[in-house]
Amino acid sequence: MEYIKIHTDFIKLQQALKLANVVGQGSDAKIIIQDGLVKVNGEICTMRGKKCVAGDIIAVSGELYDNGQEFVFEVK
């Protein structure tokens, strides 16, 4: 599992995806979130402004990747 470290109380989901290099731009994050391709703690999340805190697990659907596997990371 990959980790991203934050130095604040929370990070918005859209920003977390950019920090983890899942997407290059916020507009790309918006699209995959709205398409239901992102889960937070095992549940599909369509709110790009969702506040993620330390311990949250974020998974991105494998259909975005050639290997077909989910990309999973934890906020630290």
GROMACS .gro file of C-alpha atoms in nm:
model
   76
    1MET     CA    1   0.000   0.000   0.000
    2GLU     CA    2   0.116   0.352  -0.079
    3TYR     CA    3   0.093   0.638   0.171
    4ILE     CA    4   0.054   1.014   0.147
    5LYS     CA    5   0.151   1.229   0.440
    6ILE     CA    6  -0.045   1.539   0.528
    7HIS     CA    7   0.052   1.814   0.769
    8THR     CA    8  -0.299   1.942   0.834
    9ASP     CA    9  -0.610   1.796   1.000
   10PHE     CA   10  -0.756   1.685   0.666
   11ILE     CA   11  -0.709   1.689   0.290
   12LYS     CA   12  -0.985   1.708   0.031
   13LEU     CA   13  -1.027   1.396  -0.180
   14GLN     CA   14  -0.948   1.579  -0.504
   15GLN     CA   15  -0.622   1.710  -0.355
   16ALA     CA   16  -0.531   1.367  -0.218
   17LEU     CA   17  -0.559   1.216  -0.566
   18LYS     CA   18  -0.326   1.483  -0.704
   19LEU     CA   19  -0.079   1.440  -0.416
   20ALA     CA   20  -0.070   1.062  -0.475
   21ASN     CA   21  -0.004   1.124  -0.848
   22VAL     CA   22  -0.322   0.942  -0.947
   23VAL     CA   23  -0.415   1.239  -1.164
   24GLY     CA   24  -0.224   1.534  -1.302
   25GLN     CA   25  -0.493   1.799  -1.268
   26GLY     CA   26  -0.790   1.873  -1.049
   27SER     CA   27  -1.020   1.847  -1.350
   28ASP     CA   28  -0.906   1.486  -1.401
   29ALA     CA   29  -0.977   1.409  -1.036
   30LYS     CA   30  -1.323   1.562  -1.069
   31ILE     CA   31  -1.406   1.331  -1.358
   32ILE     CA   32  -1.298   1.004  -1.197
   33ILE     CA   33  -1.467   1.096  -0.869
   34GLN     CA   34  -1.795   1.186  -1.040
   35ASP     CA   35  -1.777   0.864  -1.245
   36GLY     CA   36  -1.773   0.661  -0.922
   37LEU     CA   37  -1.422   0.524  -0.972
   38VAL     CA   38  -1.295   0.628  -0.627
   39LYS     CA   39  -1.368   0.464  -0.292
   40VAL     CA   40  -1.297   0.607   0.051
   41ASN     CA   41  -1.283   0.345   0.326
   42GLY     CA   42  -1.447   0.089   0.098
   43GLU     CA   43  -1.742   0.303  -0.014
   44ILE     CA   44  -1.776   0.479  -0.348
   45CYS     CA   45  -1.742   0.852  -0.295
   46THR     CA   46  -1.865   1.107  -0.550
   47MET     CA   47  -1.786   1.417  -0.342
   48ARG     CA   48  -1.457   1.566  -0.460
   49GLY     CA   49  -1.451   1.795  -0.157
   50LYS     CA   50  -1.477   1.503   0.086
   51LYS     CA   51  -1.247   1.566   0.381
   52CYS     CA   52  -1.004   1.278   0.420
   53VAL     CA   53  -0.820   1.240   0.749
   54ALA     CA   54  -0.528   1.032   0.870
   55GLY     CA   55  -0.619   0.664   0.852
   56ASP     CA   56  -0.856   0.696   0.557
   57ILE     CA   57  -0.798   0.442   0.280
   58ILE     CA   58  -0.855   0.564  -0.076
   59ALA     CA   59  -0.885   0.321  -0.368
   60VAL     CA   60  -0.900   0.406  -0.737
   61SER     CA   61  -1.066   0.163  -0.977
   62GLY     CA   62  -0.841  -0.071  -1.170
   63GLU     CA   63  -1.016   0.011  -1.495
   64LEU     CA   64  -0.797   0.322  -1.513
   65TYR     CA   65  -0.479   0.113  -1.521
   66ASP     CA   66  -0.330  -0.129  -1.774
   67ASN     CA   67  -0.280  -0.398  -1.509
   68GLY     CA   68  -0.646  -0.376  -1.404
   69GLN     CA   69  -0.562  -0.352  -1.035
   70GLU     CA   70  -0.691  -0.091  -0.795
   71PHE     CA   71  -0.446   0.173  -0.675
   72VAL     CA   72  -0.482   0.197  -0.298
   73PHE     CA   73  -0.325   0.449  -0.064
   74GLU     CA   74  -0.366   0.562   0.294
   75VAL     CA   75  -0.364   0.914   0.431
   76LYS     CA   76  -0.104   0.946   0.707
   0.00000   0.00000   0.00000
